[in-house]
Coordinates of C-alpha atoms and ligand atoms in Angstrom, one line a residue:
X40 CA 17.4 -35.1 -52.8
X41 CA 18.9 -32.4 -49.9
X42 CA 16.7 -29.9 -49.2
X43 CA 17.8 -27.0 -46.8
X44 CA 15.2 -26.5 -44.1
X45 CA 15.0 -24.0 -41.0
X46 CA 14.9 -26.1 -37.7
X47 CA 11.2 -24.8 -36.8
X48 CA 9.9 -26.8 -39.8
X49 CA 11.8 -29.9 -39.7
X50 CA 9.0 -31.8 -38.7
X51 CA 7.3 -31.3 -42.0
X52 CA 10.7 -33.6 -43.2
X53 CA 10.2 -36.6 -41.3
X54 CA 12.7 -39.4 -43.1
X55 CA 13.5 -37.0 -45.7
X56 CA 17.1 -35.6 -46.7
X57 CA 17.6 -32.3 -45.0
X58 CA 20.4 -29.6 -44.9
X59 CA 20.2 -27.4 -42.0
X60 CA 23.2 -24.4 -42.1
X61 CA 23.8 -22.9 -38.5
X62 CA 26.3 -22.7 -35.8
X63 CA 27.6 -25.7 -33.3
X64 CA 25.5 -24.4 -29.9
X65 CA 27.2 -27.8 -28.3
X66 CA 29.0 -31.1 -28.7
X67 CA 29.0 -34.0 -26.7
X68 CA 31.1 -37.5 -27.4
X69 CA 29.7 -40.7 -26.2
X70 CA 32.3 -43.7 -27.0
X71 CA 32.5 -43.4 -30.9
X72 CA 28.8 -41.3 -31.5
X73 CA 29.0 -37.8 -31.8
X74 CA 26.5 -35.6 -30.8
X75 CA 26.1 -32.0 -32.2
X76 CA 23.5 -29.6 -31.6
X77 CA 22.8 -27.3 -34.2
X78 CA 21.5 -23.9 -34.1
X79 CA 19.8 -21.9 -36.9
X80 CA 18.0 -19.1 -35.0
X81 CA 14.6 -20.9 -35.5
X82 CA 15.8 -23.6 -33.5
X83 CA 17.9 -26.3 -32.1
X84 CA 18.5 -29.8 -33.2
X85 CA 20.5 -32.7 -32.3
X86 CA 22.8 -34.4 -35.1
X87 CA 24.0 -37.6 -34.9
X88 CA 27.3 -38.9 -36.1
X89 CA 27.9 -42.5 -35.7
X90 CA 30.7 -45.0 -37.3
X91 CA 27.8 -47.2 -38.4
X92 CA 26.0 -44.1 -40.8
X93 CA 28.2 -41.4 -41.3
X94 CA 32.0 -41.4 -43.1
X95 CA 34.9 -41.6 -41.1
X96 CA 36.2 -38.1 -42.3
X97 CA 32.6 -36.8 -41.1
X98 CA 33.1 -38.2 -37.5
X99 CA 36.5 -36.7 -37.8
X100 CA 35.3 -33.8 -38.3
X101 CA 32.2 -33.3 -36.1
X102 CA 35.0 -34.7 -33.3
X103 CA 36.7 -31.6 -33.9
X104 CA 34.7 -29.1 -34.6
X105 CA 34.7 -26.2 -32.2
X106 CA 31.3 -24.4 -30.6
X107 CA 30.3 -21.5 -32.7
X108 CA 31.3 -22.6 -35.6
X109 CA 29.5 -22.1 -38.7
X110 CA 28.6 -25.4 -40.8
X111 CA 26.1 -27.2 -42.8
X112 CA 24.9 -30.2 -41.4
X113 CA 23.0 -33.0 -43.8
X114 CA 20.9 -36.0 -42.3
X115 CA 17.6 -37.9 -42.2
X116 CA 14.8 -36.1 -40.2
X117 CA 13.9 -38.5 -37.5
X118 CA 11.1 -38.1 -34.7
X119 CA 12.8 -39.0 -30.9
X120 CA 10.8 -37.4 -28.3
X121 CA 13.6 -37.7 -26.0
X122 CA 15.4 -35.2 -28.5
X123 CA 15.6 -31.6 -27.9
X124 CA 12.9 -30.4 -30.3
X125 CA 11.2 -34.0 -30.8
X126 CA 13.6 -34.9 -33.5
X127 CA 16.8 -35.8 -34.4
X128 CA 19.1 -35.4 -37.3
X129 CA 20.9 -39.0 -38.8
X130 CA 23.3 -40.4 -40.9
X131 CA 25.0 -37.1 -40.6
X132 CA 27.5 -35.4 -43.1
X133 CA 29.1 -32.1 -42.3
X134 CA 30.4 -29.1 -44.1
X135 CA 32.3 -26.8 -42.4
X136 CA 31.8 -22.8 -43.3
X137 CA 34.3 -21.6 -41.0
X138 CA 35.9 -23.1 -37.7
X139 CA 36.8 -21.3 -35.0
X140 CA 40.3 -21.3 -34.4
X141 CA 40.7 -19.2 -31.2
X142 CA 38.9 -19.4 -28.2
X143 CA 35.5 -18.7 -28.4
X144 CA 35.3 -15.7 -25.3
X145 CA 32.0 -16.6 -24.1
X146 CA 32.2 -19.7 -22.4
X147 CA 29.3 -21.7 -20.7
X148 CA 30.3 -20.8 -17.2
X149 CA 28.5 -17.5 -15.7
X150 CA 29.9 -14.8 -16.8
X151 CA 29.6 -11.0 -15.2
X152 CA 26.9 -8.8 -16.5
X153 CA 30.4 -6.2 -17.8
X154 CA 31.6 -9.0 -19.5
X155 CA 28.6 -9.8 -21.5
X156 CA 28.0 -6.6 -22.5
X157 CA 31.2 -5.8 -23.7
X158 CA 31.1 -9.0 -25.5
X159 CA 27.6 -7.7 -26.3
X160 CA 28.1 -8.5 -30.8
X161 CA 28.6 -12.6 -29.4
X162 CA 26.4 -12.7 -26.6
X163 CA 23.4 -11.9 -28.2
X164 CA 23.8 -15.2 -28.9
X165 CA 22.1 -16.7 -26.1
X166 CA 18.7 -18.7 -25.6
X167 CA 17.8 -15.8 -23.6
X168 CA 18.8 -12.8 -25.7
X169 CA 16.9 -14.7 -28.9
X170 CA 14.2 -14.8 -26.7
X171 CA 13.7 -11.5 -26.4
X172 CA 14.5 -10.5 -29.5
X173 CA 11.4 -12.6 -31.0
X174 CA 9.3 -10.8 -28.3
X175 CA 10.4 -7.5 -28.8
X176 CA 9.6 -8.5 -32.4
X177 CA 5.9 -9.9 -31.6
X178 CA 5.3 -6.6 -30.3
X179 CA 6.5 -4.6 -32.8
X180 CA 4.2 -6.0 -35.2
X181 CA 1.7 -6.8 -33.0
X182 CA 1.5 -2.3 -32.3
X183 CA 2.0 -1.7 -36.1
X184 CA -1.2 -3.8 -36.5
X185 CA -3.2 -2.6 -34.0
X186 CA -2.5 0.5 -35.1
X187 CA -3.1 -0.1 -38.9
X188 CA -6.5 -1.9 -37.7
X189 CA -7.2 1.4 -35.7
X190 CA -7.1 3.3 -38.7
X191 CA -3.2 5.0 -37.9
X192 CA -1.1 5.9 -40.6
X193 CA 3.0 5.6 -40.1
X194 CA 4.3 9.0 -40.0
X195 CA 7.9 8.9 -39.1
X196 CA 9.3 11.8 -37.7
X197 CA 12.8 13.5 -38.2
X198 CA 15.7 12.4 -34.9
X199 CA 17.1 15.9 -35.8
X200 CA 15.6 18.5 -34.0
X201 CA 16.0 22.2 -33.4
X202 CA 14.3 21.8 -30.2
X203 CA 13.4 20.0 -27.2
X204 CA 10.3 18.0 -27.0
X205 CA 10.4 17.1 -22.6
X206 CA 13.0 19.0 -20.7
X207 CA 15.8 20.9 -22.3
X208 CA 18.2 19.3 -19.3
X209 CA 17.9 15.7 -21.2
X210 CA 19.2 16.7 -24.5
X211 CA 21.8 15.5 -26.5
X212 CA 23.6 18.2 -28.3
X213 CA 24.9 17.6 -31.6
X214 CA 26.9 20.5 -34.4
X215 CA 25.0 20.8 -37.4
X216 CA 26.8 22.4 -39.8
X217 CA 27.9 25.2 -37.1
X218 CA 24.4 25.3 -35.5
X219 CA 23.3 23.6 -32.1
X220 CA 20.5 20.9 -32.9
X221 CA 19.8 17.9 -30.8
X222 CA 18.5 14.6 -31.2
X223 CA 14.8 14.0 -30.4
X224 CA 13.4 13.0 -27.6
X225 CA 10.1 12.7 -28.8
X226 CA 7.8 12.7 -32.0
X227 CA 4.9 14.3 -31.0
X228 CA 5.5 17.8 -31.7
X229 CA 5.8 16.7 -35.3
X230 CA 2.6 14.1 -35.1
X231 CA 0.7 17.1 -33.9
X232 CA 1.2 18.2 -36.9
X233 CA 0.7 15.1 -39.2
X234 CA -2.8 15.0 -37.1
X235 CA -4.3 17.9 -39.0
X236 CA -3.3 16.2 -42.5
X237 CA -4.9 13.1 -41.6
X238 CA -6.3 12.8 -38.1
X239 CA -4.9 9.5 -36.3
X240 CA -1.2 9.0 -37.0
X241 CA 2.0 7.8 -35.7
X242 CA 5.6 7.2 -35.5
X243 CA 7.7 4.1 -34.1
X244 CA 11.7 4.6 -33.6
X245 CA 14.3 5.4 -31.6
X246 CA 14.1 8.3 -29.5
X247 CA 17.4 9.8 -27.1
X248 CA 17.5 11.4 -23.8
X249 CA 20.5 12.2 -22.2
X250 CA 19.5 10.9 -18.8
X251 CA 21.8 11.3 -15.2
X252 CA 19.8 8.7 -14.1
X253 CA 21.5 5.0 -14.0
X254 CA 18.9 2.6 -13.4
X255 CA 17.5 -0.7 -14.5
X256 CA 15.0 0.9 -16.1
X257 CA 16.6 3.8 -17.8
X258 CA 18.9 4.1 -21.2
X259 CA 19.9 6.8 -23.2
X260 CA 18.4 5.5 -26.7
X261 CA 15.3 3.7 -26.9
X262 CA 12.1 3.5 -29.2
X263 CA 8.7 4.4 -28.5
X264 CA 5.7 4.1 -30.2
X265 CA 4.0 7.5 -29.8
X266 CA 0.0 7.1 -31.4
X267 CA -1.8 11.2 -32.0
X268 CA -5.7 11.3 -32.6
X269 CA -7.8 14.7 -32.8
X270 CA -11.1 14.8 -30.9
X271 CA -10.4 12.4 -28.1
X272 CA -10.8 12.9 -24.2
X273 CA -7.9 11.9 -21.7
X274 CA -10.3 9.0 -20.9
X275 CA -10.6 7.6 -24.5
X276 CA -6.8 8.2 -24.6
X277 CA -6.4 6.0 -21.4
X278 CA -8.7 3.3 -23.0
X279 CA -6.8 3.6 -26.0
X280 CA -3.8 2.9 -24.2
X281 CA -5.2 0.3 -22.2
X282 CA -6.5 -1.6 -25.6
X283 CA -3.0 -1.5 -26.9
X284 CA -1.3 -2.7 -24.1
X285 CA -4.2 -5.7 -24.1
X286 CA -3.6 -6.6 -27.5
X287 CA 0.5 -6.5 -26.8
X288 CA -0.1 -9.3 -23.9
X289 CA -2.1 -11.4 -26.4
X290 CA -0.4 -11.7 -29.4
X291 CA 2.8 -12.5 -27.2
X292 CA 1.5 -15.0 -25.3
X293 CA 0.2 -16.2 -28.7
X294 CA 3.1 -16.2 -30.5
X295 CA 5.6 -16.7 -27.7
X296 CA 5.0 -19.0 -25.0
X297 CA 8.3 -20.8 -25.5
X298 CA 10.4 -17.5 -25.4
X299 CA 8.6 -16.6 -22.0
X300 CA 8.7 -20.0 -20.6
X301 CA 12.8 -19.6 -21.3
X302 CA 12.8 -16.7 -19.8
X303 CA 11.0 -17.9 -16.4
X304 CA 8.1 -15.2 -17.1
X305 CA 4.9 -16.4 -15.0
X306 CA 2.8 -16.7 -18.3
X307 CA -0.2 -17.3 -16.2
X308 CA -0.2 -14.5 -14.4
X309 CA 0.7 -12.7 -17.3
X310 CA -2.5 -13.6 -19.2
X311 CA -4.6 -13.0 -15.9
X312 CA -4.2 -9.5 -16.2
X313 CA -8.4 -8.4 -16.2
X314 CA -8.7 -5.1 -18.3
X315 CA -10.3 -2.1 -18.2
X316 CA -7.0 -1.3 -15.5
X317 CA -7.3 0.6 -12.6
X318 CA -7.1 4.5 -13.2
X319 CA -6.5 6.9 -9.6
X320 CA -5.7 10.5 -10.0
X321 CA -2.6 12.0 -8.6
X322 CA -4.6 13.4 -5.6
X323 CA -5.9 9.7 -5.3
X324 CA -2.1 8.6 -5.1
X325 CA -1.6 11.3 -2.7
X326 CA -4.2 9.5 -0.8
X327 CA -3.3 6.2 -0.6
X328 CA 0.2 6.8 0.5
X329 CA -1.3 8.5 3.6
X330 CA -0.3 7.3 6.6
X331 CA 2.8 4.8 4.8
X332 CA 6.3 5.8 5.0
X333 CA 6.0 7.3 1.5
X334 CA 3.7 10.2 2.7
X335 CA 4.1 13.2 0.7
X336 CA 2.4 16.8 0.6
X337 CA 0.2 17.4 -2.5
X338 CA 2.3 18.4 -5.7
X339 CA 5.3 16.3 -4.9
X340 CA 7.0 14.0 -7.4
X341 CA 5.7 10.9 -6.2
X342 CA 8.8 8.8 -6.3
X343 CA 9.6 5.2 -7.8
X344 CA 9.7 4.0 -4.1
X345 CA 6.5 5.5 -3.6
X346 CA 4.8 4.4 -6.9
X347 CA 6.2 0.6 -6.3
X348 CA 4.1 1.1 -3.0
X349 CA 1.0 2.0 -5.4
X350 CA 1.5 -0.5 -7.6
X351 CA 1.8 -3.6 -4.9
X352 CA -1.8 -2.6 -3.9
X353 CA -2.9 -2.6 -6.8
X354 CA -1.2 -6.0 -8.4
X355 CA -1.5 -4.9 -12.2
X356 CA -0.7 -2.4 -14.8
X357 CA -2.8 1.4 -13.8
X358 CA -3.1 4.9 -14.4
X359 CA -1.9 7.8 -12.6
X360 CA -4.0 10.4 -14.4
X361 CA -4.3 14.5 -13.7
X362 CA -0.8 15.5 -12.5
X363 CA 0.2 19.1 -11.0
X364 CA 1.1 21.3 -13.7
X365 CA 4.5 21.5 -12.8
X366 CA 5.8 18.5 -13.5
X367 CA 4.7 17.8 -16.6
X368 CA 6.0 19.5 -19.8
X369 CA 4.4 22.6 -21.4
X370 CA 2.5 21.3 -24.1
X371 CA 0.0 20.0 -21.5
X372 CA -3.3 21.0 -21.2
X373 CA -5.2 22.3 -18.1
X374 CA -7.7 20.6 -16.5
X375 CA -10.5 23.2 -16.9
X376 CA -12.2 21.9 -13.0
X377 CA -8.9 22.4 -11.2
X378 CA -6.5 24.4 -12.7
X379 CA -3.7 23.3 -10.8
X380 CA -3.9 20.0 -12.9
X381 CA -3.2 19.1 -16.6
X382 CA -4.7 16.6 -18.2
X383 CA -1.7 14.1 -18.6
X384 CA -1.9 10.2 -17.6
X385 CA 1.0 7.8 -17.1
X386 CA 0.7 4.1 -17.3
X387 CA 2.7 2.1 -14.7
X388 CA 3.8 -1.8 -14.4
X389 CA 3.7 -3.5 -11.3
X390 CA 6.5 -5.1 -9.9
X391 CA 9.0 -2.1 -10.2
X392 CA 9.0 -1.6 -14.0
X393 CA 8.4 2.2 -13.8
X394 CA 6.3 3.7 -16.3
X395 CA 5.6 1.8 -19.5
X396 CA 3.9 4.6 -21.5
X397 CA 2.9 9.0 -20.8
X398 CA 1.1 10.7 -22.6
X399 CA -2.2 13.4 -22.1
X400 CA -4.2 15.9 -23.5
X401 CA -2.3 18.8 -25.8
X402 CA -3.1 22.7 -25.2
X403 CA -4.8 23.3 -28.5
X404 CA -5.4 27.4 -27.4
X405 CA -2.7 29.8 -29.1
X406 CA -2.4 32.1 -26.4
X407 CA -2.4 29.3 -23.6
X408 CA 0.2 27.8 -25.3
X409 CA 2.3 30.6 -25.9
X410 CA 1.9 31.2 -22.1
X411 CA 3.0 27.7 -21.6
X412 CA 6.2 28.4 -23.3
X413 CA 7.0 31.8 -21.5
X414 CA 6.2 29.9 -18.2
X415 CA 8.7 27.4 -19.4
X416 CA 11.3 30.0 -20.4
X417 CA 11.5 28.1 -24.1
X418 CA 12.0 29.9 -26.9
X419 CA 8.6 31.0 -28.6
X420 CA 11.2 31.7 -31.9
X421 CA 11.9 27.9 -32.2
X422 CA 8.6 26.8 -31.2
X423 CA 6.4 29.2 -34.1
X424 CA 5.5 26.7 -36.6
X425 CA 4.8 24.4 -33.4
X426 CA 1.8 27.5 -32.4
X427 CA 0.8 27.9 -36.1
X428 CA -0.8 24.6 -35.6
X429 CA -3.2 26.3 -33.1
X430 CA -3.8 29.0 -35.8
X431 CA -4.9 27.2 -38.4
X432 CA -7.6 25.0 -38.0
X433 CA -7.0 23.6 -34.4
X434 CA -8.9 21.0 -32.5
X435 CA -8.8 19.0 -29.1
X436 CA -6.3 16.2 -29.2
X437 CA -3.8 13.7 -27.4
X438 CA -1.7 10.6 -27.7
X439 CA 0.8 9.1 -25.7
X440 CA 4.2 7.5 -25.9
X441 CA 4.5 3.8 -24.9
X442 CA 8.2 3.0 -24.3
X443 CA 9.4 0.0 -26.3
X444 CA 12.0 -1.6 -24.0
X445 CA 10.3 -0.6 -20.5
X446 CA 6.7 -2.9 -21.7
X447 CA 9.5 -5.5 -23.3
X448 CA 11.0 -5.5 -19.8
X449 CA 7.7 -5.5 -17.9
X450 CA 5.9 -8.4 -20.2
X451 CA 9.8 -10.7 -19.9
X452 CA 10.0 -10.1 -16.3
X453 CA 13.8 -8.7 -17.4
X454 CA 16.1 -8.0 -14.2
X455 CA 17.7 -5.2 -16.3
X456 CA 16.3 -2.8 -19.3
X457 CA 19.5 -3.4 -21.7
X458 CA 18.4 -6.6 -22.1
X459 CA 15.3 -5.5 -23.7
X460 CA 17.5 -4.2 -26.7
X461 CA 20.2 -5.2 -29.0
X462 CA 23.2 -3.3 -28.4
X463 CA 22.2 -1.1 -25.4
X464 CA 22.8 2.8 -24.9
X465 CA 23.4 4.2 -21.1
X466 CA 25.2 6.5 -19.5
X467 CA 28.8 4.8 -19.3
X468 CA 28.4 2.3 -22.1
X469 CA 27.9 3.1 -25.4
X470 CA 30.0 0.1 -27.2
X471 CA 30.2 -2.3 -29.0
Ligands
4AD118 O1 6.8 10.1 -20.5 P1 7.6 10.4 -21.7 O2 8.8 11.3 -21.5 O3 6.6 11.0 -22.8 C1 7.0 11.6 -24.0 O4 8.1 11.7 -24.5 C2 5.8 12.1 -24.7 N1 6.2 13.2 -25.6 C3 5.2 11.0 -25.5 C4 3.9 11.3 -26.2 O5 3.0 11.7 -25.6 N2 3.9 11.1 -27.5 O6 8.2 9.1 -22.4 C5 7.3 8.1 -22.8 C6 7.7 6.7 -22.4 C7 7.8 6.5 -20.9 O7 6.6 6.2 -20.4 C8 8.8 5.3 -20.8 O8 8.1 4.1 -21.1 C9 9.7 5.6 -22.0 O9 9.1 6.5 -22.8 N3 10.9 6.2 -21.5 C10 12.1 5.5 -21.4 N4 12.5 4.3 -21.6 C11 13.8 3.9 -21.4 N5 14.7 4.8 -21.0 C12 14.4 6.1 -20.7 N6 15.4 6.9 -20.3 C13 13.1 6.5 -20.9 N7 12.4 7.7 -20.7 C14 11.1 7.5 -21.1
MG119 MG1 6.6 10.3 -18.5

């Protein structure tokens, strides 16, 4: 009896019948043996079609067979540990879904990175791509559990907005029903909300910013996974943030060593990474680029060349914690010993993967808050419902926003950010 099996079990199937549905990753004719390896997504596996086992009309067809094509191969399960995956598939028969009758447009040779992405819908075919994909699915899970473990409750929030959430200058304007609204940039207006309902919440999607930066470590949509708690101090958010990133880096190591060994990511060093990480204040960056040709006067933006200089002295993920006032958005709260500062905190990756996640301490005074706004010339109007939440029943709080496809990129090793999503969103490409 034929049984179809995914190629990650197959060794549960040793000498058994086995049907295996995928698509032809390659083909390779030795005298009269045909070899075909099979891809399901789970896996790849060798099938062999020789004169000796299979019909002629099978060898004709696996002869013939185009890569890509989408078939149904049947054979004995067979351990060879010279076989990609350990085992082989024998006495082959084949049944063809569909065969590729033009040229398949991704060939093996290199091709550009422009051409890949704009054959983005085939070339997420790849080893690589599926790589990542699996990844970006470990931690996915691997944050929603955390989280659920941590005592969070999912509250997703709405991409519609009648606001902005960071800066008004990286909105994307959209007509709703004759009215200006924009897409969000962030939850956490909305989970500062959800907080006084239940306490520790949080929401996990895609967010949009419509940034005039073009770099490998921007795009224009991607998700984040924004955590809110009441009654926490910007050091238990740090730890927080510190735990979840920990527990990201374990369960993906865990679950996908192959996928980061594929990917040429030094797993070792990976899992080396010693926690509590390093936390310096702004004024402490300011410090250490004294005297280095990244010198800057107190209150500067300390820029990525400058923070890649931090971050090769330090040789692992750390905080940059108590910023100036004035570059942070308005919904941050002061530091009540210096009052230039607010107490916000920024998590950056070594190597030059920019900041993996930001977040801070929320004004939770009315008046300081409606200040904030004035300060930030944003329109108290919009914002009302936003300061109610300081009216009625407010308490210290904070939470952060750990960007999805910058930790993706950081924990991969990724030369670019669009690989660390599906079909990727930046300033000139927004198809397929
Ligand atoms: O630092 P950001 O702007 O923080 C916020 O949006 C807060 N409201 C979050 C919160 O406290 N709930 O963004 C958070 C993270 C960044 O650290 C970065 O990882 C990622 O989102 N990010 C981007 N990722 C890809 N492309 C971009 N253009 C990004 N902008 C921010
Ligand atoms: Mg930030």
């Amino acid at each position: 009896m034929k049984k179809r099996v995914f190629i990650e079990n197959i060794s549960s199937y040793l000498g058994k019948k086995v049907s295996i549905s995928g698509w032809i990753h390659k083909k390779t004719k030795i005298g009269k043996v045909v070899f075909i390896v099979l891809r399901d997504g789970t896996g790849y596996v060798q099938c062999v079609f020789k004169t000796s086992d299979s019909s002629p009309d099978e060898i004709k067809i696996a002869r013939g067979i185009s890569r890509e094509s989408s078939v149904t191969i049947t054979g004995i399960v067979k351990f060879d540990k010279r076989a990609k995956g350990s085992h082989e598939l024998l006495d082959c028969s084949i049944s063809v879904i569909q065969e590729i009758e033009d040229n398949y447009p991704v060939s093996r040779k290199k091709h550009g990175a422009e051409f890949l992405l704009n054959y983005r819908h085939l070339s997420i075919r790849s080893k690589k791509l599926l790589s990542i994909m699996k990844i970006r699915d470990t931690l996915i899970w691997s944050a929603r559990n955390f989280l659920k473990k941590e005592k969070f409750i999912c509250t997703d929030t709405p991409l519609i907005t009648p606001a902005a959430c960071e800066s008004t200058t990286g909105l994307f304007k959209i007509d709703y029903y004759n009215n200006n609204a924009f897409l969000s940039q962030s939850g956490q207006l909305y989970l500062e909300a959800a907080i006084a309902s239940y306490g520790r919440v949080y929401c996990l999607g895609p967010v949009f910013r419509a940034e005039k930066k073009k770099s490998r470590r921007h795009l224009t949509e991607f998700w984040m996974i924004e955590p809110e708690m009441t009654h926490i101090t910007l050091n238990e958010n740090m730890e927080f943030q510190e735990r979840l990133l920990e527990k990201l880096i374990k369960d993906i190591i865990q679950e996908n060593s192959s996928e980061l060994a594929t990917l040429g990511r030094d797993i070792e060093a990976l899992g080396k990474i010693i926690f509590p990480l390093t936390k310096i204040t702004y004024s402490e960056a300011i410090d250490m680029l004294k005297n280095t040709e990244n010198e800057i006067d107190w209150g500067k933006k300390i820029s990525f060349r400058a923070e890649n200089y931090i971050s090769s002295q330090i040789g692992k993920p750390f905080f940059i914690y108590l910023h100036p006032m004035w570059q942070k958005a308005f919904y941050m709260k002061p530091d009540s010993d210096y009052s230039k500062c607010v107490l916000s905190c920024d998590l950056i990756a070594p190597d030059g993967y920019g900041e993996l996640s930001g977040g801070g301490q929320r004004i939770d005074d009315y008046t300081m808050l409606r200040q904030s706004l004035l300060d930030n010339e944003l329109p108290a109007a919009a914002f009302q419902w936003y300061l109610d939440l300081r009216k009625f029943g407010s308490v210290p709080h904070g939470g952060f926003g750990m960007g999805v496809e910058r930790t993706l990129s950081w924990v991969c090793g990724l030369d670019h950010i669009r690989d660390a999503v599906l079909f990727p969103r930046m300033i000139k490409r927004i198809s397929p």
